[in-house]
Coordinates of C-alpha atoms and ligand atoms in Angstrom, one line a residue:
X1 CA 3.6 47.0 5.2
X2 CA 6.3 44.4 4.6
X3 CA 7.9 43.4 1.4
X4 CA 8.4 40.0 2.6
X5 CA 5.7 37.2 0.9
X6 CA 4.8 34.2 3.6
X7 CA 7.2 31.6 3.9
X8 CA 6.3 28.4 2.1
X9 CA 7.4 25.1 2.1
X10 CA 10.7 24.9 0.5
X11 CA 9.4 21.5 -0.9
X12 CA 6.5 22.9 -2.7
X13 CA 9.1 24.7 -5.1
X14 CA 9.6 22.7 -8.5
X15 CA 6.1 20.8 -8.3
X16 CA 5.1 19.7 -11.4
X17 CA 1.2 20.8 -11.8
X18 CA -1.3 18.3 -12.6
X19 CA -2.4 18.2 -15.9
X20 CA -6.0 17.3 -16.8
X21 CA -6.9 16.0 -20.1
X22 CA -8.0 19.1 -22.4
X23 CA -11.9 19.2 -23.0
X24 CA -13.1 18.9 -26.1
X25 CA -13.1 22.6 -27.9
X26 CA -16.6 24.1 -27.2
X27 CA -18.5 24.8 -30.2
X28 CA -16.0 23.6 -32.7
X29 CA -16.4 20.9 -35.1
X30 CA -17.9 17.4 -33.4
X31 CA -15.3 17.0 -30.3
X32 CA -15.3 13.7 -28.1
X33 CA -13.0 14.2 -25.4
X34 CA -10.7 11.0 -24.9
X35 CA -8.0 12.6 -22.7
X36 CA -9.0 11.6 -19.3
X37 CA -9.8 8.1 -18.9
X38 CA -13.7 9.3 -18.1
X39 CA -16.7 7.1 -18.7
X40 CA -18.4 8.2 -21.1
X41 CA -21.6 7.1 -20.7
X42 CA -24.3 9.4 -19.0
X43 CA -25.3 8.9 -14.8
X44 CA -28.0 6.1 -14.7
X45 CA -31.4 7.7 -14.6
X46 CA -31.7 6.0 -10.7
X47 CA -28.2 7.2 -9.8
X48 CA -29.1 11.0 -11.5
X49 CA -32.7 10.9 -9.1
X50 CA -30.7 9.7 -6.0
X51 CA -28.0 12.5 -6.4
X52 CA -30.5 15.4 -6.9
X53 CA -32.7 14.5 -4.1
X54 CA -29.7 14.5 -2.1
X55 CA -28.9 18.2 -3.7
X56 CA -32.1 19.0 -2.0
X57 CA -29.8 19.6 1.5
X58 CA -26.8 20.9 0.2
X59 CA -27.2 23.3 3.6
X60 CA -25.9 20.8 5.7
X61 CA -23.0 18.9 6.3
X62 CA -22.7 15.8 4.6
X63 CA -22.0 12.4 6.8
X64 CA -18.5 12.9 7.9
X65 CA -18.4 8.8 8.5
X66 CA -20.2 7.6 5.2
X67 CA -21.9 5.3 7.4
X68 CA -24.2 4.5 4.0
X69 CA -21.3 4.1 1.9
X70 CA -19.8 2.2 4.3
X71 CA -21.5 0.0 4.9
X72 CA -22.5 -0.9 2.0
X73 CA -18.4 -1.5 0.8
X74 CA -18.3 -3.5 3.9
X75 CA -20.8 -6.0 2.9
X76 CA -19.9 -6.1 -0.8
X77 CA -16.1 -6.6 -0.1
X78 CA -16.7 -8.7 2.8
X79 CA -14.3 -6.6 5.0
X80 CA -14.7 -4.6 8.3
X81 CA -16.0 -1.0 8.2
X82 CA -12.7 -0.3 10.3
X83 CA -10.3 -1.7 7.3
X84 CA -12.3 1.2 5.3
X85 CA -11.5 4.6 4.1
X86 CA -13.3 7.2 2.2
X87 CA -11.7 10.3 0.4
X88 CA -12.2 13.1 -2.2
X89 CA -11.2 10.6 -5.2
X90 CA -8.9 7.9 -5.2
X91 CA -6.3 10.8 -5.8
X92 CA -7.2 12.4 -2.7
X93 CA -6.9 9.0 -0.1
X94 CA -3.3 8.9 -1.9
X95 CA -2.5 11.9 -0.9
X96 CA -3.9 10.7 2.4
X97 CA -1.6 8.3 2.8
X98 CA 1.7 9.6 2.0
X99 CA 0.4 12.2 4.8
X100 CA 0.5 9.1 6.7
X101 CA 3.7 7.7 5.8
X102 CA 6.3 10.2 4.6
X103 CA 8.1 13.1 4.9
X104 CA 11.2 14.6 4.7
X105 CA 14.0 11.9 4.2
X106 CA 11.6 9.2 3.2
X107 CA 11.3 7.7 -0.4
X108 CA 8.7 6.4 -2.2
X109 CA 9.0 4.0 -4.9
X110 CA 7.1 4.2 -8.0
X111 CA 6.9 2.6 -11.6
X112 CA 7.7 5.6 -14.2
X113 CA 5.7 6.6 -16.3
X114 CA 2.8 5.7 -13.8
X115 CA 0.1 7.9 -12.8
X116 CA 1.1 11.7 -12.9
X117 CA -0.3 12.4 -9.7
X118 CA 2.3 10.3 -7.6
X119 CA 5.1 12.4 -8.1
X120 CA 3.4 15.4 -7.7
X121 CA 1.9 13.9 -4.1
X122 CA 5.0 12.7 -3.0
X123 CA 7.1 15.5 -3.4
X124 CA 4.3 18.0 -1.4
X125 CA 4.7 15.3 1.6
X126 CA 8.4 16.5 1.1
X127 CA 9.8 12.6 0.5
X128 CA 11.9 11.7 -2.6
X129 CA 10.4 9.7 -5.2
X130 CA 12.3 6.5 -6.4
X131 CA 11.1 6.0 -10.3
X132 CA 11.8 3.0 -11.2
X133 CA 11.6 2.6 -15.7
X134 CA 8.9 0.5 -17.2
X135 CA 10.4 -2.2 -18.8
X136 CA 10.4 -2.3 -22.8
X137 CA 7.5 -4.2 -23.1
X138 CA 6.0 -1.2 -20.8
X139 CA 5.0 -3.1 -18.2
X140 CA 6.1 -2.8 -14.4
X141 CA 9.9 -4.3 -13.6
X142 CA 8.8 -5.4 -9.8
X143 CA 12.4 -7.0 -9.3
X144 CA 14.0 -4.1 -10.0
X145 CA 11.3 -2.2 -7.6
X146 CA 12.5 -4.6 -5.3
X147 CA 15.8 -4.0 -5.2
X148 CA 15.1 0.1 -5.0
X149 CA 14.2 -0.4 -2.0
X150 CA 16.3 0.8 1.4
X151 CA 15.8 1.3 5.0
X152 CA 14.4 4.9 3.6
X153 CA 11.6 3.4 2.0
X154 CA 8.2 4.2 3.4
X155 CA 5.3 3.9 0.3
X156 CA 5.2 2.0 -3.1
X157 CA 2.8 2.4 -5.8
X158 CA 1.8 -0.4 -7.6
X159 CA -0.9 0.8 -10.5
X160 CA -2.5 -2.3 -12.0
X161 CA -3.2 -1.9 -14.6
X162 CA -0.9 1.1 -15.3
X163 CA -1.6 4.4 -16.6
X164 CA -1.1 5.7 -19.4
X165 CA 0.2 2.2 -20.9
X166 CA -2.7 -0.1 -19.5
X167 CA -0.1 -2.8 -18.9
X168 CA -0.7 -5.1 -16.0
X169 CA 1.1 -6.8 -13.5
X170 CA -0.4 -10.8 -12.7
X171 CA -0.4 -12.9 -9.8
X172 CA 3.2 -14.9 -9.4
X173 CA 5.0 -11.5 -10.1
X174 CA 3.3 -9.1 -7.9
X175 CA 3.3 -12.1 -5.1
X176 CA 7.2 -13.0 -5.3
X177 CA 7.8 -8.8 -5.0
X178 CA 5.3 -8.4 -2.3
X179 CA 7.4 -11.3 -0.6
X180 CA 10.5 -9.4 -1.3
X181 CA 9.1 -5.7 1.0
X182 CA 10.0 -5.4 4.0
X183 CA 6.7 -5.6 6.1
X184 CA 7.2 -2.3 7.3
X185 CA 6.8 -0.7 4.2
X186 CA 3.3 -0.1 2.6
X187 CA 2.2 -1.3 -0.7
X188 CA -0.7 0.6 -2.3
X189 CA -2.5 -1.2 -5.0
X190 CA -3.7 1.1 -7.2
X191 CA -6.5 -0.4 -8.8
X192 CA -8.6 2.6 -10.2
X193 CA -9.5 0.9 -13.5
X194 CA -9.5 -2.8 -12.0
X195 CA -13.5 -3.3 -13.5
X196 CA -12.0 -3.0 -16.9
X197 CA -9.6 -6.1 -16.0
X198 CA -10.3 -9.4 -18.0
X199 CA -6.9 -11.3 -17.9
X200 CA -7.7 -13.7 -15.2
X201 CA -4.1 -13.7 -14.2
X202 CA -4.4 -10.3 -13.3
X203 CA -4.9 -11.1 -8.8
X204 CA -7.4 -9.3 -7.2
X205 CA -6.0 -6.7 -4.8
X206 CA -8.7 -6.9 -2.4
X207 CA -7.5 -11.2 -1.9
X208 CA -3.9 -9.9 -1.2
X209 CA -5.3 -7.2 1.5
X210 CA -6.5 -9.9 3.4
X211 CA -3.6 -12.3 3.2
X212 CA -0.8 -9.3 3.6
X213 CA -1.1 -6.4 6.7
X214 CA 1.4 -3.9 4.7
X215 CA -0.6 -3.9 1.5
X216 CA -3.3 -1.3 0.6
X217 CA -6.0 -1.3 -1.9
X218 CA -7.1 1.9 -3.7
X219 CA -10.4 1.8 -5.7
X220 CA -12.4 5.0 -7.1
X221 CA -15.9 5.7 -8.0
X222 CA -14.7 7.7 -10.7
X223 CA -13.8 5.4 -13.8
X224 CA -16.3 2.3 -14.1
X225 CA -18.9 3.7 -12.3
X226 CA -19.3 7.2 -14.1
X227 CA -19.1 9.2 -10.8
X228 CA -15.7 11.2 -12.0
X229 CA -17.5 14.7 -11.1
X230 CA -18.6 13.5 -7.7
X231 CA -15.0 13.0 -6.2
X232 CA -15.3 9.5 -4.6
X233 CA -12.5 7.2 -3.9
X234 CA -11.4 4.9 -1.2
X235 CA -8.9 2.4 0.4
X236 CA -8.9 -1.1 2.1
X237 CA -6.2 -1.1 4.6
X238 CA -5.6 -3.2 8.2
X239 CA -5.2 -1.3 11.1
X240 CA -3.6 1.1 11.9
X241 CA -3.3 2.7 7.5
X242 CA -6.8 2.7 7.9
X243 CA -7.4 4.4 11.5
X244 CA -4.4 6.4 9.6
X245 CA -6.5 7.3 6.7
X246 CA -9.3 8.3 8.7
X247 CA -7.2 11.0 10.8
X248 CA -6.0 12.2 7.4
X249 CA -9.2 13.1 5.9
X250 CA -10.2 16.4 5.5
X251 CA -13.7 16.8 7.9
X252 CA -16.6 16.2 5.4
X253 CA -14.6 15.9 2.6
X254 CA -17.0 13.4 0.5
X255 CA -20.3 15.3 -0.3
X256 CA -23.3 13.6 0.5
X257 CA -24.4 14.4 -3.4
X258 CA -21.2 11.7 -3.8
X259 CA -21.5 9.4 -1.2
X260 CA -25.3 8.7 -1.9
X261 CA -24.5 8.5 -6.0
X262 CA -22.0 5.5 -5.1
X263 CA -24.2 3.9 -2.8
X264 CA -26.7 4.3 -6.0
X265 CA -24.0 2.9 -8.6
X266 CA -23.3 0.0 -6.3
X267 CA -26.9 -1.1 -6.1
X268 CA -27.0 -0.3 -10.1
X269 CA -24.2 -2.4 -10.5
X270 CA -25.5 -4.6 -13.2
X271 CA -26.4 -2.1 -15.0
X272 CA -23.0 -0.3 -14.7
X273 CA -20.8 -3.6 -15.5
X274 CA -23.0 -3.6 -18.5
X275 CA -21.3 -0.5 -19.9
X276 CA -17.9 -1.7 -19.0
X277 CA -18.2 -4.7 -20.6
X278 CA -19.6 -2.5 -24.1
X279 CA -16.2 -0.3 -23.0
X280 CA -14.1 -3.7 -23.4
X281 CA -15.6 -5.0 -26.5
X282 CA -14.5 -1.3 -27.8
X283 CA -11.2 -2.0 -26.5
X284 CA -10.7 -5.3 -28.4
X285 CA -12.1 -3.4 -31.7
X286 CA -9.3 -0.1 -31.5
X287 CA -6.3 -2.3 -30.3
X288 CA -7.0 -4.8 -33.1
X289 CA -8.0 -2.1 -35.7
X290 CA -4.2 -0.6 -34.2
X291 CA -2.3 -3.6 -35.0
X292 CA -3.4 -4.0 -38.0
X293 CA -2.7 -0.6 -39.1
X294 CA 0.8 -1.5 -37.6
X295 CA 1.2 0.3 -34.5
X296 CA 2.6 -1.3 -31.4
X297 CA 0.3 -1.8 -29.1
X298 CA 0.9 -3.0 -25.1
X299 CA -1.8 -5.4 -23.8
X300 CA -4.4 -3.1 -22.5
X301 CA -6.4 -4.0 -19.2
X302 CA -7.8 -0.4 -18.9
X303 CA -10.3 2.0 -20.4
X304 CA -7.6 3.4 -22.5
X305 CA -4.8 3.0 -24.8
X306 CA -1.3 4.0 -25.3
X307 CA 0.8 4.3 -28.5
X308 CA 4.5 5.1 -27.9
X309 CA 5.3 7.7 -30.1
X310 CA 8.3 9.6 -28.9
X311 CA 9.2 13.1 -31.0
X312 CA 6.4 12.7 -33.1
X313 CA 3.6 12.8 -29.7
X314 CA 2.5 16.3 -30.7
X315 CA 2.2 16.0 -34.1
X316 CA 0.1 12.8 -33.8
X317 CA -2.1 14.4 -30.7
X318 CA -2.8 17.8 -33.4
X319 CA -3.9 15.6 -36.0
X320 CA -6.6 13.9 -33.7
X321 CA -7.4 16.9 -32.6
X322 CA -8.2 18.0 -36.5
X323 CA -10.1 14.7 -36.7
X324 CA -12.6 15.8 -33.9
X325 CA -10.8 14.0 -30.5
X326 CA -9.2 15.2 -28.1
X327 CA -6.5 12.4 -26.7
X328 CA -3.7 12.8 -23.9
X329 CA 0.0 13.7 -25.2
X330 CA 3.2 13.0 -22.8
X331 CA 5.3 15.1 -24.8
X332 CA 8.2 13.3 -26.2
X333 CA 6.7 9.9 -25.2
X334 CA 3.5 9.5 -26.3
X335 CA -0.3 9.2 -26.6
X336 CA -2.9 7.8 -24.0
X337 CA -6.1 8.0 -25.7
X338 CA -9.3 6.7 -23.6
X339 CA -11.9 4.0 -25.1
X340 CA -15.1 6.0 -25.9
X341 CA -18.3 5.7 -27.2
X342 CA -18.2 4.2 -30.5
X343 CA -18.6 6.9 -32.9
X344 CA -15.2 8.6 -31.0
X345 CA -13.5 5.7 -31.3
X346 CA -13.9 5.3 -35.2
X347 CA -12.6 8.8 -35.2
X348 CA -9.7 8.1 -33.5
X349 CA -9.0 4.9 -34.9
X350 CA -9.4 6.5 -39.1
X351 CA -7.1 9.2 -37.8
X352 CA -4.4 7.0 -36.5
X353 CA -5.0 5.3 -39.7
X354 CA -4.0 8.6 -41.6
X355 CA -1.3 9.7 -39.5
X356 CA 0.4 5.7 -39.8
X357 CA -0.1 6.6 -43.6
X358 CA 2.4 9.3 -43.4
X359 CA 5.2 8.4 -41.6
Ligands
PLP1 C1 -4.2 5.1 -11.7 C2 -5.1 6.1 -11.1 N1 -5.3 6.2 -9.8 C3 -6.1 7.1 -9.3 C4 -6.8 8.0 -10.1 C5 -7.6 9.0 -9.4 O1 -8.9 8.9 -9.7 P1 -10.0 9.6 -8.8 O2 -9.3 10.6 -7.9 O3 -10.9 10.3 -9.7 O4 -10.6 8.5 -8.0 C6 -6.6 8.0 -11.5 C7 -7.3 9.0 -12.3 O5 -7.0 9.1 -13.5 C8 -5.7 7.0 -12.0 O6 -5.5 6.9 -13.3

């Protein structure tokens, strides 16, 4: 037998591996988990009944189209089922479409620090990622995203509002960059937590779709809708990115457990806005109870918050940790730590208290 392992991609070598947010330690003292942006609310008793009758025949294939789910995002978003995608999570129709732009040689353009997933997508389509820093206020610098941008370029992520720092990026801005792309180049809003969005400034991606051929919208069933464990996601795009999406897919890639929970959560939708908007009112109450502990806090649009912590990231993510949360550290930069049900929240927000006491 040979010695010799099977060639891999050369590009594979280096990849950073995602990390998910660390549960909350079984059977220690009372542990919410606040390190991945979840909701944490339980399914809708509806949504619950829809997904296990649809366990009931787990023996066959799901719909490989989501003609349901389909056509139920048509009707809502008022778009063609042809400008529509579906995909194993928002993360997963990403991947899809660097698959469908890039490779070797091409470059993608991405705010940094953005979501953790793009660098680690782009570099297994073999293209180069472009970061482009956050500006000090921790927000998205489009012009200089602009300006990054050559005859290389395939792919940019825009991820509004931005994770970890919840920051957004409003109307004029994102319209004078989107002006600035070359219409060759593909735009992907990434708008995963855009239910949580109350700044009315703040455009909605789905009106720029329609305006602009080269932009693409990515949503996920995942955050507001509570359907994280599902794996739903999925794109509006013109033709051909969405023709492009389709070939992409993996066959059957979307169970039908999933695609019948979203069609569920769509029709609960009320009911599910509900919840975000007790998520938001929680969001006002921790940044404020923040600032007036003294920490500086960016404007948050998201189901989470970020405190910029540098050196002291580790420290501060142990001594939640102690207090009975579990919250996301970025070594050496800091501390995304997700809006949760109240009582988690008043745990977090007494052990930042503690931790500011210290410094
Ligand atoms: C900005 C952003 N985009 C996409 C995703 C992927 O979500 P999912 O694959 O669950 O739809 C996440 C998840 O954390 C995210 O933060």
């Amino acid at each position: 037998m040979s010695e010799t392992s099977p060639r891999l991609r050369a590009e594979l070598e280096g990849i950073p591996t995602y990390k998910p947010g660390k549960p909350a330690a079984a059977g220690g003292p009372v542990a919410y988990k606040l390190s991945s942006n979840e909701n944490p609310y339980p399914p809708l008793p509806g949504v619950m009944e829809t997904a296990i009758a649809a366990a009931g025949s787990f023996n066959r294939y799901p719909d490989m189209a989501c003609t349901g789910l389909m056509n139920e995002l048509a009707e809502r978003f008022g778009v063609p089922v042809s400008h529509l995608a579906t995909g194993t999570g928002s993360v997963g129709v990403a991947q899809q479409l660097l698959q469908a732009t890039s490779g070797p040689g091409d470059e993608v353009i991405y705010a940094w620090r953005s979501f953790e997933a793009y660098p680690i997508i782009t570099q297994i389509s073999g293209a180069t990622s472009v970061q482009v820093p956050l500006t000090e206020g921790e927000v998205h610098d489009l012009d200089a995203m602009a300006d990054a941008v050559t005859e290389r370029t395939r792919l940019i992520f825009v991820c509004n509002p931005n994770n970890p720092t919840g920051t957004v990026v409003r109307r004029a801005e994102l319209e004078r960059f989107l002006d600035r792309v070359p219409s060759d180049v593909l735009v992907v809003l990434d708008e995963a937590y855009r239910e949580f969005i109350r700044d009315p400034e703040v455009p909605d991606g789905v009106e720029i779709y329609r305006e602009r051929p080269n932009v693409c919208v990515l949503r996920t069933f995942s955050k507001a809708y509570g359907l994280a464990g599902l794996r739903v996601g999925f794109a509006i795009a013109h033709e051909p990115v969405a023709a492009a999406l389709r070939k992409t897919a993996v066959p059957f890639g979307v169970s039908q457990l999933a695609q019948d929970a979203a069609v569920a959560s769509l029709r609960a939708e009320d009911e599910l806005l509900g919840r975000v908007g007790s998520l938001v009112c929680e969001r006002k109450r921790v940044v404020e109870a923040l600032r007036a502990q003294g920490w500086v806090v960016p404007e948050t649009q998201a189901n989470f918050v970020w405190l910029r912590l540098g050196e002291r990231t580790a420290e501060f993510a142990a001594a939640c940790e102690q207090a009975g949360v579990v919250v996301r550290p970025f070594p050496g930069e800091g501390v995304r730590v997700t809006v949760g049900e109240a009582e988690a929240n008043d745990i977090f927000v007494h052990a930042a208290e503690g931790f500011r006491k210290g410094l």
